[in-house]
C-alpha cells in the first residue's frame, strides 16, 4: 500500500488527537488576535482562547455560518496581513456577495498535500498522467488537483472543463491514466469515448470524482464504461477546496484529512454534537491554515462519520458519501444554484411568483427548466413576443447563475398551487 504522507495518514489515534489539540489551540489564539469577528463571537459566547487546550474542548467554540462569511465579505475573515496572501478562490454560482477564500503559500502547500494524498490513494504516482478537467480559475477543483498532481510528481494535464473532443484527443495521444472531473462529466466523456469507438486507445486506470452528488450506481457505470476504479473526493471552497477528504482502495467512504480539518457531526436543528455513526450536518474546523482558518464551520452537507478500521491502513476518520444538504442549494453541472436566485430574477422581470424549477439528468448531464406563469396581460402577446421574453429571462439567469436554464412561460394559473409550503423544486435526478 502506498501513501503520500503515511506517518500522518496512518497515525495512532492518540498521536492524532494530540496533534489536533495543539493545532486547535494555536489556531484559536491566532484568529482571536487577528479576526475581530472571531474575537467578538468568542467574547459573546464567554470562551477565551485559554479555554481551548485539547481537541475535547472543540465543542466549547461557537459555530461559523455561511452568512457570517457573506457579512464579512471580502476581507473581514482574513487572519493574516494581505501581503502574506498569494491566492483567492471563490465558490461557484452565487453572485452579489460571493464567498471568497484566501491562501498563503503555506495554505496552498497543505492543500496540495491533501490532494496529493487523494491521488496516491487512487493509485497515482510519478509514472502517471493526471488529466484534470475540473474548471480552473476561481473554482477550486482545477487548481487543487493540479497542485496535488505536481506534488506527487505525476505529469499534469491542466485541461480545465469543456471541449470534449479535445479532451479525448489528449487523453488518447498523451496516454492519460488518472481522470479528475465531476462524475457527470466523466459519464459524458465515457459516452463520447464509447460512441467514437476509441475505448481501446484509452489508458485510464482511475478517476477522482467529486464536487457534486453521485451514487454507487453511477460509480459502477463509470468503472464499467471507462475500465477504471472510480474514487470520491470531497471539499468546499470555504475550508480549502477538494481534498478535505478522499477515498482509498476500500471505496467505502472518504478519509478526512483530520490533521488539517477536524470533522464533527451535529443535529442541524439543535446544534448538538452527535456520536459517530449518526447522520447529521458536517461541521469542519481548520487547524493548520493561516489566512482563512474557519472554526466549526457548518457545511450544511449531511453525512455520517466512522472510526471503523480501514483495510487500506489509514487511520484518518472516514465520512460517508454525502447524503444531501440541509439547505435547498442545488448543484447543477457542478454549479451551486439557489432557488431564491431564480426567484429574484423572475420577480425583477415582472413575473409573478408562480414558478417551478425542474431539474433532471439527461444523457448524464443536468438540465434546469424553469417554468413560470406569465402575467395575465402578457397572455395575449404574440408567440414572438413571448419567446423574446423567455430569451431575456434566460440571459438574466445565465448572468446570475453562471449556467443557462431553459425558461418556459406558461399560461396564467397553470402551475399547481399548494396549501402548505409551495413545491418550488422538482429534482428528478436519480442519484
Ligand atoms: O466543489 C470543491 C471540489 C472540487 C470538491 C472538486 C471535489 C472536487 P464548492 O464549489 O465550494 O467546492 O462546493 C462545495 O459541493 O459543500 C458539497 O455540497 C458539494 N460537494 C463537494 N464534493 C462533493 C462530493 C467544491 N464528493 C459543495 N459529493 C459541498 C457530493 C460534493 N457533493
Coordinates of C-alpha atoms and ligand atoms in Angstrom, one line a residue:
X1 CA 0.0 0.0 0.0
X2 CA 1.5 3.4 -0.7
X3 CA 0.7 6.7 1.0
X4 CA 1.8 10.2 0.3
X5 CA 2.3 11.1 4.0
X6 CA 2.0 7.7 5.6
X7 CA 3.1 8.8 9.0
X8 CA 0.2 11.1 9.4
X9 CA -2.3 9.2 7.3
X10 CA -1.7 6.1 9.4
X11 CA -1.0 7.8 12.8
X12 CA -2.2 6.3 16.1
X13 CA -5.4 7.9 17.3
X14 CA -3.8 9.3 20.4
X15 CA -1.0 10.9 18.4
X16 CA -3.5 12.4 16.1
X17 CA -5.6 13.8 18.9
X18 CA -2.5 15.4 20.5
X19 CA -1.6 17.0 17.2
X20 CA -5.1 18.2 16.7
X21 CA -5.3 19.7 20.2
X22 CA -2.1 21.7 19.8
X23 CA -3.0 22.9 16.4
X24 CA -6.5 23.8 17.5
X25 CA -5.2 25.9 20.5
X26 CA -2.8 27.7 18.2
X27 CA -5.5 28.4 15.6
X28 CA -7.9 29.7 18.2
X29 CA -5.3 32.1 19.5
X30 CA -4.4 33.2 16.0
X31 CA -7.9 34.1 14.9
X32 CA -8.8 35.6 18.3
X33 CA -5.9 38.0 17.9
X34 CA -6.3 38.7 14.2
X35 CA -10.0 38.5 13.3
X36 CA -12.3 40.9 15.1
X37 CA -15.3 38.8 14.1
X38 CA -13.9 35.8 16.0
X39 CA -12.9 37.9 19.0
X40 CA -16.4 39.3 19.2
X41 CA -18.0 35.9 18.7
X42 CA -15.9 34.2 21.3
X43 CA -16.3 37.1 23.8
X44 CA -20.1 36.9 23.3
X45 CA -20.1 33.1 23.9
X46 CA -17.8 33.5 27.0
X47 CA -15.0 31.4 25.6
X48 CA -11.4 32.6 26.0
X49 CA -8.5 31.3 23.9
X50 CA -7.0 29.8 27.1
X51 CA -10.1 27.6 27.5
X52 CA -9.1 25.6 24.4
X53 CA -6.3 23.3 25.3
X54 CA -7.2 19.9 23.8
X55 CA -9.4 18.6 21.0
X56 CA -12.1 17.7 23.6
X57 CA -12.6 21.5 24.0
X58 CA -13.7 21.9 20.4
X59 CA -17.5 21.9 21.3
X60 CA -17.0 25.0 23.5
X61 CA -16.4 27.1 20.4
X62 CA -19.3 28.8 18.6
X63 CA -20.3 27.8 15.1
X64 CA -19.4 29.8 12.0
X65 CA -22.1 30.0 9.3
X66 CA -22.0 30.9 5.6
X67 CA -23.9 34.1 6.5
X68 CA -21.1 35.3 8.6
X69 CA -18.7 34.8 5.6
X70 CA -21.1 36.8 3.5
X71 CA -21.3 39.6 6.1
X72 CA -17.6 39.7 6.4
X73 CA -17.0 39.8 2.6
X74 CA -14.5 40.5 1.3
X75 CA -11.6 40.9 3.9
X76 CA -13.4 40.5 7.3
X77 CA -12.3 36.9 7.9
X78 CA -8.7 37.4 6.8
X79 CA -6.4 36.3 9.5
X80 CA -3.0 37.5 8.1
X81 CA -1.9 40.8 6.6
X82 CA -2.8 41.0 2.9
X83 CA 0.9 41.0 2.0
X84 CA 1.2 37.4 3.2
X85 CA -1.6 36.1 1.0
X86 CA -0.9 34.7 -2.5
X87 CA -4.3 33.4 -3.8
X88 CA -8.0 33.9 -3.8
X89 CA -10.6 31.2 -4.7
X90 CA -14.3 31.6 -4.7
X91 CA -17.5 29.5 -4.5
X92 CA -19.3 28.6 -7.7
X93 CA -22.7 30.0 -8.6
X94 CA -23.6 32.6 -6.1
X95 CA -23.5 36.2 -7.1
X96 CA -23.6 39.5 -5.2
X97 CA -21.6 38.6 -2.1
X98 CA -19.7 35.5 -3.1
X99 CA -17.7 33.7 -0.5
X100 CA -14.0 34.3 -1.1
X101 CA -11.3 32.3 0.5
X102 CA -7.7 33.4 0.9
X103 CA -4.5 31.4 1.0
X104 CA -0.9 32.0 2.0
X105 CA 1.8 30.0 0.2
X106 CA 1.8 27.6 3.2
X107 CA -2.0 27.2 2.9
X108 CA -1.6 26.3 -0.8
X109 CA 1.1 23.8 0.2
X110 CA -1.0 22.0 2.7
X111 CA -4.0 22.0 0.3
X112 CA -1.8 20.5 -2.4
X113 CA -0.6 17.9 0.1
X114 CA -4.2 16.9 0.7
X115 CA -4.9 16.5 -3.0
X116 CA -1.6 14.6 -3.4
X117 CA -2.9 12.1 -0.7
X118 CA -6.0 11.6 -2.7
X119 CA -4.1 11.0 -5.9
X120 CA -1.8 8.5 -4.3
X121 CA -4.8 6.8 -2.6
X122 CA -6.3 6.4 -6.1
X123 CA -3.1 4.6 -7.2
X124 CA -1.3 7.6 -8.6
X125 CA 2.5 8.0 -8.8
X126 CA 5.3 9.6 -10.8
X127 CA 4.6 7.5 -13.8
X128 CA 1.0 8.7 -14.1
X129 CA -0.5 11.2 -16.5
X130 CA -3.1 13.1 -14.5
X131 CA -5.8 14.6 -16.7
X132 CA -7.6 17.5 -14.8
X133 CA -10.8 18.6 -16.4
X134 CA -12.3 20.3 -13.3
X135 CA -12.6 24.0 -14.1
X136 CA -9.6 26.2 -13.4
X137 CA -10.0 29.8 -12.2
X138 CA -12.0 30.8 -9.2
X139 CA -13.3 27.3 -8.8
X140 CA -11.1 25.2 -6.6
X141 CA -11.4 21.9 -8.5
X142 CA -8.7 22.6 -11.2
X143 CA -6.1 24.3 -9.0
X144 CA -6.4 21.8 -6.2
X145 CA -5.9 18.6 -8.2
X146 CA -3.3 20.4 -10.3
X147 CA -1.3 21.2 -7.2
X148 CA -1.7 17.7 -5.8
X149 CA -0.6 16.1 -9.0
X150 CA 2.6 18.3 -9.1
X151 CA 3.4 17.2 -5.5
X152 CA 3.1 13.6 -6.5
X153 CA 5.3 14.2 -9.4
X154 CA 2.8 13.0 -12.0
X155 CA 2.7 14.6 -15.4
X156 CA -0.2 17.0 -15.1
X157 CA -2.6 17.9 -17.9
X158 CA -4.3 21.1 -17.0
X159 CA -7.2 20.6 -19.4
X160 CA -9.9 22.5 -17.5
X161 CA -13.5 21.8 -18.4
X162 CA -15.3 21.6 -21.8
X163 CA -14.2 20.9 -25.3
X164 CA -14.9 17.1 -25.1
X165 CA -13.3 16.4 -28.5
X166 CA -10.0 17.9 -27.4
X167 CA -10.2 16.1 -24.0
X168 CA -10.5 12.7 -25.8
X169 CA -7.8 13.6 -28.2
X170 CA -5.3 14.5 -25.5
X171 CA -6.4 11.5 -23.4
X172 CA -5.6 9.1 -26.3
X173 CA -2.5 10.9 -27.6
X174 CA -0.8 11.5 -24.2
X175 CA -2.0 8.3 -22.5
X176 CA -3.8 9.9 -19.5
X177 CA -4.1 7.4 -16.7
X178 CA -6.0 9.3 -14.0
X179 CA -9.0 11.4 -14.8
X180 CA -10.1 14.2 -12.4
X181 CA -13.5 15.8 -13.1
X182 CA -17.1 15.8 -11.9
X183 CA -18.8 12.4 -12.1
X184 CA -21.4 13.8 -14.5
X185 CA -18.7 15.0 -16.9
X186 CA -16.9 11.7 -16.5
X187 CA -20.2 10.0 -17.6
X188 CA -20.4 12.3 -20.6
X189 CA -16.8 11.6 -21.5
X190 CA -17.4 7.8 -21.2
X191 CA -20.4 8.1 -23.5
X192 CA -18.4 10.0 -26.1
X193 CA -15.4 7.7 -25.9
X194 CA -17.5 4.6 -26.4
X195 CA -19.6 6.3 -29.1
X196 CA -16.4 7.1 -31.0
X197 CA -15.2 3.5 -30.6
X198 CA -11.9 4.7 -29.1
X199 CA -12.1 2.9 -25.8
X200 CA -9.2 0.6 -26.6
X201 CA -7.0 3.7 -27.2
X202 CA -7.7 5.0 -23.6
X203 CA -5.2 4.2 -20.9
X204 CA -7.2 5.4 -17.9
X205 CA -6.9 3.4 -14.7
X206 CA -8.6 5.6 -12.2
X207 CA -10.9 8.6 -11.8
X208 CA -11.1 11.1 -8.9
X209 CA -14.6 12.4 -9.0
X210 CA -16.4 15.0 -6.7
X211 CA -17.9 18.5 -6.4
X212 CA -21.4 17.1 -6.8
X213 CA -23.5 14.2 -5.5
X214 CA -23.2 10.8 -7.2
X215 CA -24.3 7.4 -6.3
X216 CA -22.9 3.8 -6.1
X217 CA -24.9 3.0 -9.3
X218 CA -23.1 5.8 -11.1
X219 CA -19.7 4.6 -9.7
X220 CA -20.4 1.1 -11.2
X221 CA -21.4 2.6 -14.6
X222 CA -18.3 4.8 -14.7
X223 CA -16.0 1.9 -13.7
X224 CA -17.5 -0.3 -16.4
X225 CA -17.7 2.2 -19.1
X226 CA -14.2 3.6 -18.7
X227 CA -12.5 0.5 -17.4
X228 CA -11.3 2.3 -14.3
X229 CA -11.6 2.5 -10.5
X230 CA -13.7 5.5 -9.5
X231 CA -12.9 7.4 -6.3
X232 CA -14.9 10.0 -4.5
X233 CA -13.3 13.3 -3.3
X234 CA -14.9 15.9 -1.2
X235 CA -14.2 19.5 -0.3
X236 CA -15.5 23.0 -0.3
X237 CA -14.0 26.4 -1.0
X238 CA -14.6 27.8 2.4
X239 CA -12.4 25.1 4.0
X240 CA -9.9 24.8 1.2
X241 CA -11.3 23.1 -1.9
X242 CA -11.1 19.5 -3.0
X243 CA -9.1 17.2 -0.7
X244 CA -10.8 17.8 2.6
X245 CA -11.5 14.1 2.3
X246 CA -10.7 11.4 -0.2
X247 CA -11.4 7.8 -1.0
X248 CA -8.9 4.9 -0.7
X249 CA -8.8 1.4 -2.3
X250 CA -11.6 0.2 0.0
X251 CA -14.1 2.7 -1.7
X252 CA -16.4 2.8 1.3
X253 CA -16.3 6.5 2.2
X254 CA -13.7 9.2 2.4
X255 CA -10.8 9.7 4.8
X256 CA -10.9 13.2 6.2
X257 CA -7.5 14.9 6.4
X258 CA -8.1 15.4 10.1
X259 CA -4.6 16.7 10.8
X260 CA -5.8 19.8 9.0
X261 CA -9.6 19.7 9.2
X262 CA -11.4 18.4 12.2
X263 CA -14.9 17.0 11.5
X264 CA -17.9 16.8 13.7
X265 CA -21.5 15.8 13.0
X266 CA -24.3 17.8 14.6
X267 CA -28.0 17.8 14.7
X268 CA -28.8 20.7 12.3
X269 CA -31.8 21.7 14.2
X270 CA -30.3 21.9 17.7
X271 CA -26.5 22.1 17.1
X272 CA -26.0 19.2 19.4
X273 CA -22.9 17.1 18.6
X274 CA -23.9 13.6 17.6
X275 CA -21.9 10.4 18.2
X276 CA -20.0 8.7 15.3
X277 CA -22.4 6.6 13.2
X278 CA -25.2 9.1 13.4
X279 CA -26.4 11.0 10.4
X280 CA -26.2 14.8 10.6
X281 CA -24.7 18.0 9.4
X282 CA -20.9 18.0 8.9
X283 CA -19.0 20.8 10.7
X284 CA -15.4 21.4 9.9
X285 CA -12.6 23.2 11.9
X286 CA -9.4 24.3 10.2
X287 CA -6.4 23.7 12.5
X288 CA -3.4 24.4 10.3
X289 CA -4.3 27.2 7.9
X290 CA -3.0 30.8 8.3
X291 CA -5.0 33.1 6.0
X292 CA -8.6 31.8 6.3
X293 CA -9.0 29.3 9.1
X294 CA -12.7 28.7 9.9
X295 CA -13.8 27.4 13.3
X296 CA -16.7 24.9 13.5
X297 CA -17.9 25.8 10.0
X298 CA -21.4 24.5 9.3
X299 CA -21.1 23.0 5.8
X300 CA -24.8 22.1 5.5
X301 CA -23.7 18.8 4.0
X302 CA -25.2 15.7 5.5
X303 CA -23.2 12.5 6.1
X304 CA -22.0 10.0 8.8
X305 CA -18.6 9.7 10.4
X306 CA -16.9 6.4 11.2
X307 CA -13.7 5.3 13.0
X308 CA -14.1 1.8 11.8
X309 CA -10.7 0.2 10.9
X310 CA -10.0 0.6 7.2
X311 CA -8.3 -2.1 5.2
X312 CA -6.0 0.5 3.5
X313 CA -4.2 1.1 6.7
X314 CA -5.1 4.7 7.0
X315 CA -6.4 5.7 10.4
X316 CA -7.9 9.0 9.3
X317 CA -11.5 9.2 10.2
X318 CA -13.9 8.4 7.4
X319 CA -17.0 10.3 6.2
X320 CA -19.7 8.6 4.2
X321 CA -20.8 9.6 0.7
X322 CA -22.8 12.8 1.1
X323 CA -26.5 12.2 1.7
X324 CA -27.9 15.7 0.9
X325 CA -27.8 19.2 2.2
X326 CA -29.6 20.9 5.0
X327 CA -30.5 23.9 2.8
X328 CA -32.0 23.9 -0.6
X329 CA -28.9 24.6 -2.7
X330 CA -29.0 22.7 -5.9
X331 CA -25.8 21.7 -7.6
X332 CA -26.3 21.7 -11.3
X333 CA -23.5 20.8 -13.6
X334 CA -21.2 21.5 -10.7
X335 CA -22.5 25.0 -10.1
X336 CA -24.3 25.9 -6.9
X337 CA -27.8 27.3 -7.6
X338 CA -30.2 28.5 -5.1
X339 CA -33.9 28.6 -6.0
X340 CA -34.0 32.1 -4.4
X341 CA -31.7 33.4 -7.1
X342 CA -34.1 32.2 -9.8
X343 CA -37.0 33.7 -8.0
X344 CA -35.1 37.0 -7.7
X345 CA -34.6 37.2 -11.5
X346 CA -38.2 36.3 -12.2
X347 CA -39.6 38.9 -9.9
X348 CA -37.2 41.6 -11.1
X349 CA -38.5 40.9 -14.6
X350 CA -42.1 41.5 -13.6
X351 CA -43.1 37.8 -13.4
X352 CA -45.5 36.6 -10.8
X353 CA -44.0 34.3 -8.0
X354 CA -45.7 31.2 -9.5
X355 CA -42.9 29.1 -10.8
X356 CA -41.4 25.7 -10.7
X357 CA -37.9 24.6 -11.1
X358 CA -37.4 21.2 -12.7
X359 CA -34.0 19.6 -12.5
X360 CA -33.3 16.4 -14.4
X361 CA -30.3 14.4 -15.7
X362 CA -30.5 13.7 -19.4
X363 CA -27.6 11.8 -21.1
X364 CA -25.6 12.2 -17.8
X365 CA -25.9 16.0 -18.0
X366 CA -28.0 18.0 -15.5
X367 CA -30.8 20.1 -17.1
X368 CA -32.5 23.0 -15.4
X369 CA -36.0 24.0 -16.6
X370 CA -37.8 27.0 -15.1
X371 CA -41.5 27.2 -15.8
X372 CA -43.1 30.4 -14.8
X373 CA -46.6 31.7 -15.3
X374 CA -46.8 34.8 -17.4
X375 CA -48.8 37.8 -16.1
X376 CA -52.4 37.8 -17.5
X377 CA -51.7 40.9 -19.6
X378 CA -48.9 39.0 -21.4
X379 CA -51.1 36.1 -22.3
X380 CA -52.4 37.9 -25.4
X381 CA -49.0 38.7 -26.7
X382 CA -47.7 37.2 -29.9
X383 CA -45.7 34.0 -29.8
X384 CA -42.7 36.1 -31.0
X385 CA -43.0 38.5 -28.0
X386 CA -43.4 35.6 -25.6
X387 CA -40.3 33.9 -26.9
X388 CA -38.3 37.2 -26.8
X389 CA -39.3 37.5 -23.1
X390 CA -38.2 33.9 -22.5
X391 CA -34.8 34.6 -24.1
X392 CA -34.5 37.8 -21.9
X393 CA -35.1 35.7 -18.8
X394 CA -32.6 33.0 -19.9
X395 CA -29.9 35.7 -20.4
X396 CA -30.6 37.3 -17.0
X397 CA -30.5 33.9 -15.3
X398 CA -27.3 33.0 -17.1
X399 CA -25.6 36.1 -15.7
X400 CA -26.9 35.5 -12.2
X401 CA -26.2 31.8 -12.0
X402 CA -23.4 31.2 -14.5
X403 CA -25.4 28.5 -16.3
X404 CA -28.3 28.7 -18.8
X405 CA -31.6 27.2 -17.8
X406 CA -34.5 26.6 -20.2
X407 CA -37.3 29.0 -19.4
X408 CA -40.9 28.4 -20.4
X409 CA -43.7 30.9 -19.9
X410 CA -46.8 29.0 -19.0
X411 CA -50.4 30.2 -19.1
X412 CA -51.7 32.1 -16.1
X413 CA -52.9 29.8 -13.2
X414 CA -51.4 26.7 -14.9
X415 CA -48.9 25.9 -12.2
X416 CA -50.3 23.9 -9.3
X417 CA -50.8 25.9 -6.1
X418 CA -50.0 24.4 -2.7
X419 CA -51.9 24.8 0.5
X420 CA -48.8 24.4 2.6
X421 CA -45.3 25.2 1.5
X422 CA -45.0 25.7 -2.2
X423 CA -43.1 22.9 -4.1
X424 CA -40.6 25.1 -6.0
X425 CA -38.1 22.4 -6.9
X426 CA -38.7 19.1 -8.6
X427 CA -35.4 17.2 -8.7
X428 CA -35.9 14.2 -11.0
X429 CA -32.2 13.2 -11.0
X430 CA -31.9 9.7 -9.8
X431 CA -28.7 10.0 -7.7
Ligands
LIG1 O1 -16.9 21.7 -5.2 C1 -14.7 21.6 -4.3 C2 -14.4 20.4 -5.0 C3 -13.9 20.4 -6.2 C4 -14.7 19.1 -4.4 C5 -13.5 19.3 -6.9 C6 -14.3 18.0 -5.1 C7 -13.8 18.0 -6.3 P1 -17.6 24.3 -3.9 O2 -17.9 24.8 -5.2 O3 -17.4 25.3 -2.8 O4 -16.3 23.4 -3.8 O5 -18.8 23.4 -3.5 C8 -18.8 22.7 -2.2 O6 -20.1 20.9 -3.2 O7 -20.5 21.7 0.2 C9 -20.9 19.8 -1.3 O8 -22.3 20.2 -1.1 C10 -20.6 19.6 -2.8 N1 -19.6 18.6 -3.0 C11 -18.3 18.7 -3.0 N2 -17.7 17.4 -3.1 C12 -18.8 16.5 -3.2 C13 -18.8 15.1 -3.3 C14 -16.1 22.2 -4.5 N3 -17.8 14.3 -3.4 C15 -20.0 21.8 -2.1 N4 -20.1 14.5 -3.2 C16 -20.0 21.0 -0.9 C17 -21.2 15.3 -3.1 C18 -20.0 17.3 -3.0 N5 -21.2 16.7 -3.0

